[in-house]
Amino acid sequence: MNNDRFYKLNSFLKENFKEKIYKVSLDGGFTCPNRDGKISNKGCLFCSDKGSGEFAGDRCKTITAQIDEQIDFMKDKIGSSKVIAYFQNFTNTYGDVEYLRKIYYEALNHEKVIGIAIATRPDCLFDDVINLLDEINQKYFLWVELGLQTANDNIGKIINRGYDTKVYINSCKILHEKNIKFVTHMIVGLPTEEKKDLYDTVDLINSVKSWGIKIHLLYILKNSKLLDYYQQNPFKVYEKDEYENIVIELLERLSPSVVVHRLTGDAKKDELFEPLWSLNKRGILNSIEKKMKASKSYQGKFFNEKEAIK
């Protein structure tokens, strides 16, 4: 991990590609079985109308055009660097496999793209999709992102996740069998959540040997189902200092081999209801690192490999 207090994605990418790699977020035009009626029409309680992809490209444009547009937007920042094409909005394996093949390879054939990342649900890794991912993984750099959010199935019901934790565990086994890297998403601050739930979620992520993790802060958007729920069923909204301390505790329990992709969430300023302090993302990240350095904390400080194997 070099001198870092935790294993950052940037470090992994530099180790493997010998240069700074950036991500461009794409909208593949997908929906979700939790929205189209297959599971429900409500969606997950925390998910925005844009499928948690507020900063992705325009689904009315081709994948190539979205990549070009985002690279052009970031040109002063990234220069001639290569990028990873990130299929972000909604459930990006929930569609006809030939359509998936078309857009995945369209992204991979772009001259600036060195690999793809695909966000999906653990219950949407069907056999034909797994075969396609396996095919791509043998030729290109790939990771899949799974929205676990919590290991507590009771909380999963509250947020209308739409599947049991055992579905996530089974999907992890399948991806491992194909040697496909996967990243697990978890959320801090869910309704009725206790610290033990957070510990249990990290412990599960360790036990399934997730390649990466994304830790999100639960934020409440204006005009959202989550805001309606919050107003009817008030739950704890973390203060900045509390959130930072919890993230550090989670990192200390996390296996040192897990690549950390994210430590907080993103929301647009005009859409955010709470917590408003979350808008200062850079300040949160800097504070976490400063605290970790001051307390001599680091990822895996309290990780027990023997316990994780159990």
PDB file of C-alpha atoms in Angstrom:
ATOM      1  CA  MET A   1       0.000   0.000   0.000  1.00  0.00           C
ATOM      2  CA  ASN A   2       3.034   2.284  -0.245  1.00  0.00           C
ATOM      3  CA  ASN A   3       2.713   5.064   2.365  1.00  0.00           C
ATOM      4  CA  ASP A   4      -1.060   5.138   2.131  1.00  0.00           C
ATOM      5  CA  ARG A   5      -3.178   4.282   5.134  1.00  0.00           C
ATOM      6  CA  PHE A   6      -5.485   2.206   2.954  1.00  0.00           C
ATOM      7  CA  TYR A   7      -5.254   0.458  -0.409  1.00  0.00           C
ATOM      8  CA  LYS A   8      -6.536   3.061  -2.841  1.00  0.00           C
ATOM      9  CA  LEU A   9      -7.828   2.256  -6.318  1.00  0.00           C
ATOM     10  CA  ASN A  10      -5.399   4.804  -7.747  1.00  0.00           C
ATOM     11  CA  SER A  11      -2.516   2.840  -6.243  1.00  0.00           C
ATOM     12  CA  PHE A  12      -3.764  -0.425  -7.722  1.00  0.00           C
ATOM     13  CA  LEU A  13      -4.158   1.101 -11.180  1.00  0.00           C
ATOM     14  CA  LYS A  14      -0.722   2.722 -11.113  1.00  0.00           C
ATOM     15  CA  GLU A  15       0.825  -0.579 -10.004  1.00  0.00           C
ATOM     16  CA  ASN A  16      -0.800  -2.416 -12.903  1.00  0.00           C
ATOM     17  CA  PHE A  17      -0.845   0.178 -15.699  1.00  0.00           C
ATOM     18  CA  LYS A  18       2.184   2.278 -14.695  1.00  0.00           C
ATOM     19  CA  GLU A  19       0.220   5.510 -15.108  1.00  0.00           C
ATOM     20  CA  LYS A  20      -2.740   7.440 -13.721  1.00  0.00           C
ATOM     21  CA  ILE A  21      -6.006   5.955 -14.992  1.00  0.00           C
ATOM     22  CA  TYR A  22      -9.326   7.795 -14.912  1.00  0.00           C
ATOM     23  CA  LYS A  23     -12.942   6.613 -15.057  1.00  0.00           C
ATOM     24  CA  VAL A  24     -15.665   7.868 -17.362  1.00  0.00           C
ATOM     25  CA  SER A  25     -19.236   7.131 -16.242  1.00  0.00           C
ATOM     26  CA  LEU A  26     -21.643   5.891 -18.892  1.00  0.00           C
ATOM     27  CA  ASP A  27     -25.384   5.405 -19.152  1.00  0.00           C
ATOM     28  CA  GLY A  28     -26.179   2.236 -21.099  1.00  0.00           C
ATOM     29  CA  GLY A  29     -29.919   2.892 -21.172  1.00  0.00           C
ATOM     30  CA  PHE A  30     -30.810   0.252 -18.590  1.00  0.00           C
ATOM     31  CA  THR A  31     -33.585  -0.062 -16.053  1.00  0.00           C
ATOM     32  CA  CYS A  32     -33.791  -2.379 -13.028  1.00  0.00           C
ATOM     33  CA  PRO A  33     -35.939  -5.388 -12.030  1.00  0.00           C
ATOM     34  CA  ASN A  34     -36.755  -3.442  -8.882  1.00  0.00           C
ATOM     35  CA  ARG A  35     -38.333  -0.728 -11.022  1.00  0.00           C
ATOM     36  CA  ASP A  36     -39.878  -2.435 -14.040  1.00  0.00           C
ATOM     37  CA  GLY A  37     -42.179  -4.710 -12.068  1.00  0.00           C
ATOM     38  CA  LYS A  38     -40.184  -7.953 -12.160  1.00  0.00           C
ATOM     39  CA  ILE A  39     -39.458  -7.546  -8.436  1.00  0.00           C
ATOM     40  CA  SER A  40     -41.273  -4.283  -7.696  1.00  0.00           C
ATOM     41  CA  ASN A  41     -42.010  -0.868  -9.163  1.00  0.00           C
ATOM     42  CA  LYS A  42     -40.634   1.058  -6.201  1.00  0.00           C
ATOM     43  CA  GLY A  43     -36.871   0.735  -6.593  1.00  0.00           C
ATOM     44  CA  CYS A  44     -34.460   0.661  -3.670  1.00  0.00           C
ATOM     45  CA  LEU A  45     -35.325   3.284  -1.057  1.00  0.00           C
ATOM     46  CA  PHE A  46     -31.958   5.038  -1.415  1.00  0.00           C
ATOM     47  CA  CYS A  47     -31.757   4.997  -5.220  1.00  0.00           C
ATOM     48  CA  SER A  48     -32.290   8.240  -7.127  1.00  0.00           C
ATOM     49  CA  ASP A  49     -34.436   8.711 -10.221  1.00  0.00           C
ATOM     50  CA  LYS A  50     -31.225   8.498 -12.247  1.00  0.00           C
ATOM     51  CA  GLY A  51     -30.308   5.112 -10.861  1.00  0.00           C
ATOM     52  CA  SER A  52     -27.566   6.568  -8.642  1.00  0.00           C
ATOM     53  CA  GLY A  53     -25.729   7.805 -11.711  1.00  0.00           C
ATOM     54  CA  GLU A  54     -26.108  11.574 -11.481  1.00  0.00           C
ATOM     55  CA  PHE A  55     -22.737  12.191 -13.102  1.00  0.00           C
ATOM     56  CA  ALA A  56     -22.965   9.645 -15.929  1.00  0.00           C
ATOM     57  CA  GLY A  57     -23.265  10.356 -19.624  1.00  0.00           C
ATOM     58  CA  ASP A  58     -26.385  10.987 -21.696  1.00  0.00           C
ATOM     59  CA  ARG A  59     -28.237   7.762 -22.515  1.00  0.00           C
ATOM     60  CA  CYS A  60     -29.557   9.333 -25.719  1.00  0.00           C
ATOM     61  CA  LYS A  61     -26.011   9.260 -27.118  1.00  0.00           C
ATOM     62  CA  THR A  62     -23.933   6.303 -28.249  1.00  0.00           C
ATOM     63  CA  ILE A  63     -21.398   4.775 -25.884  1.00  0.00           C
ATOM     64  CA  THR A  64     -18.571   6.093 -28.066  1.00  0.00           C
ATOM     65  CA  ALA A  65     -20.047   9.597 -28.023  1.00  0.00           C
ATOM     66  CA  GLN A  66     -20.452   9.492 -24.233  1.00  0.00           C
ATOM     67  CA  ILE A  67     -16.823   8.445 -23.791  1.00  0.00           C
ATOM     68  CA  ASP A  68     -15.604  11.173 -26.160  1.00  0.00           C
ATOM     69  CA  GLU A  69     -17.740  13.787 -24.435  1.00  0.00           C
ATOM     70  CA  GLN A  70     -16.528  12.902 -20.949  1.00  0.00           C
ATOM     71  CA  ILE A  71     -12.897  12.722 -22.018  1.00  0.00           C
ATOM     72  CA  ASP A  72     -13.258  16.140 -23.643  1.00  0.00           C
ATOM     73  CA  PHE A  73     -14.877  17.524 -20.490  1.00  0.00           C
ATOM     74  CA  MET A  74     -11.941  16.288 -18.391  1.00  0.00           C
ATOM     75  CA  LYS A  75      -9.205  16.945 -20.955  1.00  0.00           C
ATOM     76  CA  ASP A  76      -7.424  19.577 -18.845  1.00  0.00           C
ATOM     77  CA  LYS A  77      -7.292  17.090 -15.965  1.00  0.00           C
ATOM     78  CA  ILE A  78      -6.476  13.819 -17.696  1.00  0.00           C
ATOM     79  CA  GLY A  79      -4.467  14.909 -20.705  1.00  0.00           C
ATOM     80  CA  SER A  80      -3.571  11.850 -22.781  1.00  0.00           C
ATOM     81  CA  SER A  81      -4.254   9.351 -20.003  1.00  0.00           C
ATOM     82  CA  LYS A  82      -6.217   6.164 -20.552  1.00  0.00           C
ATOM     83  CA  VAL A  83      -9.632   5.569 -19.017  1.00  0.00           C
ATOM     84  CA  ILE A  84     -11.901   2.844 -17.663  1.00  0.00           C
ATOM     85  CA  ALA A  85     -15.422   2.903 -19.060  1.00  0.00           C
ATOM     86  CA  TYR A  86     -17.812   2.631 -16.111  1.00  0.00           C
ATOM     87  CA  PHE A  87     -21.367   1.465 -16.829  1.00  0.00           C
ATOM     88  CA  GLN A  88     -22.998   3.098 -13.829  1.00  0.00           C
ATOM     89  CA  ASN A  89     -26.719   3.869 -13.956  1.00  0.00           C
ATOM     90  CA  PHE A  90     -29.268   1.317 -12.826  1.00  0.00           C
ATOM     91  CA  THR A  91     -28.539  -2.407 -13.463  1.00  0.00           C
ATOM     92  CA  ASN A  92     -26.001  -2.804 -16.244  1.00  0.00           C
ATOM     93  CA  THR A  93     -26.368  -6.549 -16.822  1.00  0.00           C
ATOM     94  CA  TYR A  94     -30.167  -6.432 -16.948  1.00  0.00           C
ATOM     95  CA  GLY A  95     -30.820  -6.702 -20.662  1.00  0.00           C
ATOM     96  CA  ASP A  96     -30.531  -8.862 -23.742  1.00  0.00           C
ATOM     97  CA  VAL A  97     -27.071 -10.392 -23.802  1.00  0.00           C
ATOM     98  CA  GLU A  98     -26.461  -9.347 -27.423  1.00  0.00           C
ATOM     99  CA  TYR A  99     -27.163  -5.749 -26.493  1.00  0.00           C
ATOM    100  CA  LEU A 100     -24.762  -6.104 -23.573  1.00  0.00           C
ATOM    101  CA  ARG A 101     -22.130  -7.528 -25.912  1.00  0.00           C
ATOM    102  CA  LYS A 102     -22.618  -4.619 -28.321  1.00  0.00           C
ATOM    103  CA  ILE A 103     -22.172  -1.815 -25.797  1.00  0.00           C
ATOM    104  CA  TYR A 104     -19.428  -3.487 -23.742  1.00  0.00           C
ATOM    105  CA  TYR A 105     -17.302  -4.069 -26.832  1.00  0.00           C
ATOM    106  CA  GLU A 106     -18.112  -0.625 -28.200  1.00  0.00           C
ATOM    107  CA  ALA A 107     -16.536   0.793 -25.054  1.00  0.00           C
ATOM    108  CA  LEU A 108     -13.578  -1.608 -25.157  1.00  0.00           C
ATOM    109  CA  ASN A 109     -12.862  -0.725 -28.777  1.00  0.00           C
ATOM    110  CA  HIS A 110     -12.394   2.954 -27.940  1.00  0.00           C
ATOM    111  CA  GLU A 111      -8.720   3.903 -28.270  1.00  0.00           C
ATOM    112  CA  LYS A 112      -8.581   5.500 -24.822  1.00  0.00           C
ATOM    113  CA  VAL A 113     -10.295   2.665 -22.924  1.00  0.00           C
ATOM    114  CA  ILE A 114      -8.160   0.057 -21.141  1.00  0.00           C
ATOM    115  CA  GLY A 115     -11.020  -1.790 -19.461  1.00  0.00           C
ATOM    116  CA  ILE A 116     -14.600  -1.644 -18.263  1.00  0.00           C
ATOM    117  CA  ALA A 117     -16.408  -1.607 -14.919  1.00  0.00           C
ATOM    118  CA  ILE A 118     -20.006  -2.787 -14.720  1.00  0.00           C
ATOM    119  CA  ALA A 119     -22.385  -1.915 -11.876  1.00  0.00           C
ATOM    120  CA  THR A 120     -25.180  -4.410 -11.303  1.00  0.00           C
ATOM    121  CA  ARG A 121     -27.291  -6.333  -8.799  1.00  0.00           C
ATOM    122  CA  PRO A 122     -26.248  -9.746  -7.464  1.00  0.00           C
ATOM    123  CA  ASP A 123     -29.545 -11.181  -8.709  1.00  0.00           C
ATOM    124  CA  CYS A 124     -28.880 -10.067 -12.292  1.00  0.00           C
ATOM    125  CA  LEU A 125     -25.873 -12.232 -13.114  1.00  0.00           C
ATOM    126  CA  PHE A 126     -27.617 -14.736 -15.359  1.00  0.00           C
ATOM    127  CA  ASP A 127     -25.792 -17.632 -17.020  1.00  0.00           C
ATOM    128  CA  ASP A 128     -25.510 -15.966 -20.436  1.00  0.00           C
ATOM    129  CA  VAL A 129     -24.275 -12.763 -18.787  1.00  0.00           C
ATOM    130  CA  ILE A 130     -21.659 -14.659 -16.782  1.00  0.00           C
ATOM    131  CA  ASN A 131     -20.462 -16.325 -19.992  1.00  0.00           C
ATOM    132  CA  LEU A 132     -20.097 -12.927 -21.673  1.00  0.00           C
ATOM    133  CA  LEU A 133     -18.251 -11.469 -18.686  1.00  0.00           C
ATOM    134  CA  ASP A 134     -15.978 -14.515 -18.627  1.00  0.00           C
ATOM    135  CA  GLU A 135     -15.203 -14.016 -22.319  1.00  0.00           C
ATOM    136  CA  ILE A 136     -14.361 -10.341 -21.810  1.00  0.00           C
ATOM    137  CA  ASN A 137     -12.366 -11.005 -18.656  1.00  0.00           C
ATOM    138  CA  GLN A 138     -10.062 -13.381 -20.509  1.00  0.00           C
ATOM    139  CA  LYS A 139      -9.072 -10.643 -22.962  1.00  0.00           C
ATOM    140  CA  TYR A 140      -9.541  -7.314 -21.184  1.00  0.00           C
ATOM    141  CA  PHE A 141      -9.387  -5.641 -17.779  1.00  0.00           C
ATOM    142  CA  LEU A 142     -12.766  -5.944 -16.083  1.00  0.00           C
ATOM    143  CA  TRP A 143     -14.458  -5.584 -12.748  1.00  0.00           C
ATOM    144  CA  VAL A 144     -18.094  -5.996 -11.722  1.00  0.00           C
ATOM    145  CA  GLU A 145     -19.759  -3.961  -8.965  1.00  0.00           C
ATOM    146  CA  LEU A 146     -22.375  -5.557  -6.707  1.00  0.00           C
ATOM    147  CA  GLY A 147     -24.814  -3.511  -4.646  1.00  0.00           C
ATOM    148  CA  LEU A 148     -24.950  -5.351  -1.329  1.00  0.00           C
ATOM    149  CA  GLN A 149     -25.473  -2.228   0.849  1.00  0.00           C
ATOM    150  CA  THR A 150     -25.964  -4.277   4.048  1.00  0.00           C
ATOM    151  CA  ALA A 151     -25.583  -7.841   5.285  1.00  0.00           C
ATOM    152  CA  ASN A 152     -28.701  -7.424   7.439  1.00  0.00           C
ATOM    153  CA  ASP A 153     -31.696  -8.817   5.549  1.00  0.00           C
ATOM    154  CA  ASN A 154     -34.146  -6.984   7.820  1.00  0.00           C
ATOM    155  CA  ILE A 155     -32.605  -3.685   6.763  1.00  0.00           C
ATOM    156  CA  GLY A 156     -32.584  -5.027   3.209  1.00  0.00           C
ATOM    157  CA  LYS A 157     -36.373  -5.303   3.431  1.00  0.00           C
ATOM    158  CA  ILE A 158     -36.718  -1.769   4.788  1.00  0.00           C
ATOM    159  CA  ILE A 159     -34.758  -0.349   1.857  1.00  0.00           C
ATOM    160  CA  ASN A 160     -36.627  -2.626  -0.587  1.00  0.00           C
ATOM    161  CA  ARG A 161     -33.398  -4.208  -1.832  1.00  0.00           C
ATOM    162  CA  GLY A 162     -35.319  -7.074  -3.385  1.00  0.00           C
ATOM    163  CA  TYR A 163     -33.011 -10.002  -2.664  1.00  0.00           C
ATOM    164  CA  ASP A 164     -31.539 -11.864   0.315  1.00  0.00           C
ATOM    165  CA  THR A 165     -27.890 -11.693   1.310  1.00  0.00           C
ATOM    166  CA  LYS A 166     -27.456 -15.345   0.300  1.00  0.00           C
ATOM    167  CA  VAL A 167     -28.000 -14.236  -3.330  1.00  0.00           C
ATOM    168  CA  TYR A 168     -25.016 -11.912  -2.999  1.00  0.00           C
ATOM    169  CA  ILE A 169     -22.892 -14.700  -1.491  1.00  0.00           C
ATOM    170  CA  ASN A 170     -23.789 -17.071  -4.333  1.00  0.00           C
ATOM    171  CA  SER A 171     -22.968 -14.434  -6.973  1.00  0.00           C
ATOM    172  CA  CYS A 172     -19.579 -13.893  -5.336  1.00  0.00           C
ATOM    173  CA  LYS A 173     -18.859 -17.622  -5.612  1.00  0.00           C
ATOM    174  CA  ILE A 174     -19.759 -17.628  -9.303  1.00  0.00           C
ATOM    175  CA  LEU A 175     -17.539 -14.625 -10.040  1.00  0.00           C
ATOM    176  CA  HIS A 176     -14.674 -16.209  -8.109  1.00  0.00           C
ATOM    177  CA  GLU A 177     -15.006 -19.396 -10.155  1.00  0.00           C
ATOM    178  CA  LYS A 178     -14.539 -17.317 -13.304  1.00  0.00           C
ATOM    179  CA  ASN A 179     -11.726 -15.266 -11.736  1.00  0.00           C
ATOM    180  CA  ILE A 180     -13.706 -12.074 -12.324  1.00  0.00           C
ATOM    181  CA  LYS A 181     -12.878  -9.164 -10.017  1.00  0.00           C
ATOM    182  CA  PHE A 182     -15.817  -7.701  -8.129  1.00  0.00           C
ATOM    183  CA  VAL A 183     -16.395  -4.651  -5.956  1.00  0.00           C
ATOM    184  CA  THR A 184     -18.975  -4.606  -3.159  1.00  0.00           C
ATOM    185  CA  HIS A 185     -21.015  -1.526  -2.306  1.00  0.00           C
ATOM    186  CA  MET A 186     -22.059  -0.881   1.301  1.00  0.00           C
ATOM    187  CA  ILE A 187     -23.962   2.059   2.786  1.00  0.00           C
ATOM    188  CA  VAL A 188     -23.382   3.687   6.168  1.00  0.00           C
ATOM    189  CA  GLY A 189     -26.415   5.284   7.798  1.00  0.00           C
ATOM    190  CA  LEU A 190     -29.307   3.054   6.707  1.00  0.00           C
ATOM    191  CA  PRO A 191     -32.560   3.114   8.737  1.00  0.00           C
ATOM    192  CA  THR A 192     -32.450   1.074  12.007  1.00  0.00           C
ATOM    193  CA  GLU A 193     -28.762   0.304  11.398  1.00  0.00           C
ATOM    194  CA  GLU A 194     -26.499  -0.368  14.360  1.00  0.00           C
ATOM    195  CA  LYS A 195     -22.725  -0.478  14.433  1.00  0.00           C
ATOM    196  CA  LYS A 196     -22.822  -4.281  14.570  1.00  0.00           C
ATOM    197  CA  ASP A 197     -24.610  -4.289  11.199  1.00  0.00           C
ATOM    198  CA  LEU A 198     -21.739  -2.316   9.689  1.00  0.00           C
ATOM    199  CA  TYR A 199     -19.168  -4.658  11.205  1.00  0.00           C
ATOM    200  CA  ASP A 200     -21.116  -7.675   9.935  1.00  0.00           C
ATOM    201  CA  THR A 201     -21.221  -6.212   6.436  1.00  0.00           C
ATOM    202  CA  VAL A 202     -17.465  -5.614   6.325  1.00  0.00           C
ATOM    203  CA  ASP A 203     -16.853  -9.074   7.774  1.00  0.00           C
ATOM    204  CA  LEU A 204     -19.003 -10.585   5.023  1.00  0.00           C
ATOM    205  CA  ILE A 205     -17.120  -8.610   2.371  1.00  0.00           C
ATOM    206  CA  ASN A 206     -13.898 -10.013   3.800  1.00  0.00           C
ATOM    207  CA  SER A 207     -15.229 -13.569   3.911  1.00  0.00           C
ATOM    208  CA  VAL A 208     -16.336 -13.640   0.250  1.00  0.00           C
ATOM    209  CA  LYS A 209     -12.945 -12.154  -0.684  1.00  0.00           C
ATOM    210  CA  SER A 210     -14.323  -9.171  -2.534  1.00  0.00           C
ATOM    211  CA  TRP A 211     -11.591  -7.595  -4.662  1.00  0.00           C
ATOM    212  CA  GLY A 212     -12.812  -4.077  -3.899  1.00  0.00           C
ATOM    213  CA  ILE A 213     -15.168  -2.052  -1.745  1.00  0.00           C
ATOM    214  CA  LYS A 214     -17.175   1.145  -2.080  1.00  0.00           C
ATOM    215  CA  ILE A 215     -18.320   2.701   1.199  1.00  0.00           C
ATOM    216  CA  HIS A 216     -21.163   5.151   0.691  1.00  0.00           C
ATOM    217  CA  LEU A 217     -22.673   7.684   3.041  1.00  0.00           C
ATOM    218  CA  LEU A 218     -26.465   7.530   2.942  1.00  0.00           C
ATOM    219  CA  TYR A 219     -27.638  10.910   1.761  1.00  0.00           C
ATOM    220  CA  ILE A 220     -31.252  12.026   1.530  1.00  0.00           C
ATOM    221  CA  LEU A 221     -32.348  13.764  -1.645  1.00  0.00           C
ATOM    222  CA  LYS A 222     -35.176  16.260  -1.944  1.00  0.00           C
ATOM    223  CA  ASN A 223     -38.385  14.897  -3.471  1.00  0.00           C
ATOM    224  CA  SER A 224     -37.281  11.298  -2.891  1.00  0.00           C
ATOM    225  CA  LYS A 225     -38.872   8.176  -1.429  1.00  0.00           C
ATOM    226  CA  LEU A 226     -36.110   8.174   1.175  1.00  0.00           C
ATOM    227  CA  LEU A 227     -37.066  11.683   2.300  1.00  0.00           C
ATOM    228  CA  ASP A 228     -40.698  10.602   2.609  1.00  0.00           C
ATOM    229  CA  TYR A 229     -39.594   7.632   4.708  1.00  0.00           C
ATOM    230  CA  TYR A 230     -37.309   9.798   6.848  1.00  0.00           C
ATOM    231  CA  GLN A 231     -40.067  12.292   7.604  1.00  0.00           C
ATOM    232  CA  GLN A 232     -42.436   9.485   8.608  1.00  0.00           C
ATOM    233  CA  ASN A 233     -39.837   7.296  10.328  1.00  0.00           C
ATOM    234  CA  PRO A 234     -36.986   9.542  11.541  1.00  0.00           C
ATOM    235  CA  PHE A 235     -33.630   7.793  11.750  1.00  0.00           C
ATOM    236  CA  LYS A 236     -30.143   8.889  12.707  1.00  0.00           C
ATOM    237  CA  VAL A 237     -28.270  11.063  10.210  1.00  0.00           C
ATOM    238  CA  TYR A 238     -24.567  11.055  11.000  1.00  0.00           C
ATOM    239  CA  GLU A 239     -22.551  14.154  11.728  1.00  0.00           C
ATOM    240  CA  LYS A 240     -19.334  14.558   9.755  1.00  0.00           C
ATOM    241  CA  ASP A 241     -17.030  13.584  12.620  1.00  0.00           C
ATOM    242  CA  GLU A 242     -19.128  10.516  13.458  1.00  0.00           C
ATOM    243  CA  TYR A 243     -19.134   9.329   9.876  1.00  0.00           C
ATOM    244  CA  GLU A 244     -15.394   9.740   9.480  1.00  0.00           C
ATOM    245  CA  ASN A 245     -14.735   7.780  12.676  1.00  0.00           C
ATOM    246  CA  ILE A 246     -17.021   4.940  11.576  1.00  0.00           C
ATOM    247  CA  VAL A 247     -15.312   4.716   8.187  1.00  0.00           C
ATOM    248  CA  ILE A 248     -11.940   4.443   9.922  1.00  0.00           C
ATOM    249  CA  GLU A 249     -13.269   1.634  12.120  1.00  0.00           C
ATOM    250  CA  LEU A 250     -14.525  -0.199   9.044  1.00  0.00           C
ATOM    251  CA  LEU A 251     -11.192   0.200   7.277  1.00  0.00           C
ATOM    252  CA  GLU A 252      -9.432  -1.214  10.315  1.00  0.00           C
ATOM    253  CA  ARG A 253     -11.620  -4.349  10.072  1.00  0.00           C
ATOM    254  CA  LEU A 254     -11.195  -4.626   6.298  1.00  0.00           C
ATOM    255  CA  SER A 255      -8.708  -7.060   4.792  1.00  0.00           C
ATOM    256  CA  PRO A 256      -5.592  -5.154   3.650  1.00  0.00           C
ATOM    257  CA  SER A 257      -5.872  -6.841   0.241  1.00  0.00           C
ATOM    258  CA  VAL A 258      -9.240  -5.215  -0.574  1.00  0.00           C
ATOM    259  CA  VAL A 259      -8.978  -2.262  -2.961  1.00  0.00           C
ATOM    260  CA  VAL A 260     -10.826   0.803  -1.640  1.00  0.00           C
ATOM    261  CA  HIS A 261     -12.719   2.545  -4.441  1.00  0.00           C
ATOM    262  CA  ARG A 262     -14.783   5.001  -2.414  1.00  0.00           C
ATOM    263  CA  LEU A 263     -15.205   6.293   1.147  1.00  0.00           C
ATOM    264  CA  THR A 264     -18.238   8.545   0.795  1.00  0.00           C
ATOM    265  CA  GLY A 265     -21.019   9.369  -1.638  1.00  0.00           C
ATOM    266  CA  ASP A 266     -21.826  12.038  -4.202  1.00  0.00           C
ATOM    267  CA  ALA A 267     -24.922  14.194  -4.457  1.00  0.00           C
ATOM    268  CA  LYS A 268     -25.758  17.313  -6.416  1.00  0.00           C
ATOM    269  CA  LYS A 269     -25.969  20.426  -4.231  1.00  0.00           C
ATOM    270  CA  ASP A 270     -29.419  21.515  -5.407  1.00  0.00           C
ATOM    271  CA  GLU A 271     -30.857  18.020  -4.848  1.00  0.00           C
ATOM    272  CA  LEU A 272     -29.415  17.289  -1.392  1.00  0.00           C
ATOM    273  CA  PHE A 273     -31.602  17.475   1.733  1.00  0.00           C
ATOM    274  CA  GLU A 274     -29.268  15.880   4.317  1.00  0.00           C
ATOM    275  CA  PRO A 275     -26.475  15.743   5.386  1.00  0.00           C
ATOM    276  CA  LEU A 276     -25.307  19.021   3.878  1.00  0.00           C
ATOM    277  CA  TRP A 277     -21.751  18.555   5.176  1.00  0.00           C
ATOM    278  CA  SER A 278     -21.361  15.705   2.682  1.00  0.00           C
ATOM    279  CA  LEU A 279     -20.985  18.212  -0.148  1.00  0.00           C
ATOM    280  CA  ASN A 280     -17.363  18.766   0.868  1.00  0.00           C
ATOM    281  CA  LYS A 281     -16.142  15.394  -0.361  1.00  0.00           C
ATOM    282  CA  ARG A 282     -12.475  16.379  -0.531  1.00  0.00           C
ATOM    283  CA  GLY A 283     -12.635  17.720   3.019  1.00  0.00           C
ATOM    284  CA  ILE A 284     -14.081  14.415   4.273  1.00  0.00           C
ATOM    285  CA  LEU A 285     -11.397  12.341   2.570  1.00  0.00           C
ATOM    286  CA  ASN A 286      -8.603  14.613   3.818  1.00  0.00           C
ATOM    287  CA  SER A 287      -9.973  14.473   7.353  1.00  0.00           C
ATOM    288  CA  ILE A 288     -10.168  10.659   7.320  1.00  0.00           C
ATOM    289  CA  GLU A 289      -6.551  10.382   6.227  1.00  0.00           C
ATOM    290  CA  LYS A 290      -5.429  12.994   8.762  1.00  0.00           C
ATOM    291  CA  LYS A 291      -7.193  11.155  11.585  1.00  0.00           C
ATOM    292  CA  MET A 292      -5.760   7.810  10.501  1.00  0.00           C
ATOM    293  CA  LYS A 293      -2.263   9.216  10.446  1.00  0.00           C
ATOM    294  CA  ALA A 294      -2.665  10.866  13.869  1.00  0.00           C
ATOM    295  CA  SER A 295      -3.929   7.657  15.485  1.00  0.00           C
ATOM    296  CA  LYS A 296      -1.530   5.402  13.537  1.00  0.00           C
ATOM    297  CA  SER A 297      -4.515   3.653  12.047  1.00  0.00           C
ATOM    298  CA  TYR A 298      -4.424   1.647   8.816  1.00  0.00           C
ATOM    299  CA  GLN A 299      -6.524  -0.717   6.750  1.00  0.00           C
ATOM    300  CA  GLY A 300      -6.550  -4.195   8.255  1.00  0.00           C
ATOM    301  CA  LYS A 301      -5.287  -3.109  11.676  1.00  0.00           C
ATOM    302  CA  PHE A 302      -7.837  -5.376  13.353  1.00  0.00           C
ATOM    303  CA  PHE A 303      -8.409  -7.793  10.480  1.00  0.00           C
ATOM    304  CA  ASN A 304      -8.303 -11.428  11.539  1.00  0.00           C
ATOM    305  CA  GLU A 305      -7.810 -13.699   8.540  1.00  0.00           C
ATOM    306  CA  LYS A 306      -8.741 -16.840  10.464  1.00  0.00           C
ATOM    307  CA  GLU A 307     -12.005 -15.280  11.569  1.00  0.00           C
ATOM    308  CA  ALA A 308     -12.695 -14.108   8.006  1.00  0.00           C
ATOM    309  CA  ILE A 309     -12.274 -17.646   6.651  1.00  0.00           C
ATOM    310  CA  LYS A 310     -14.961 -18.865   9.024  1.00  0.00           C
TER     311      LYS A 310
END
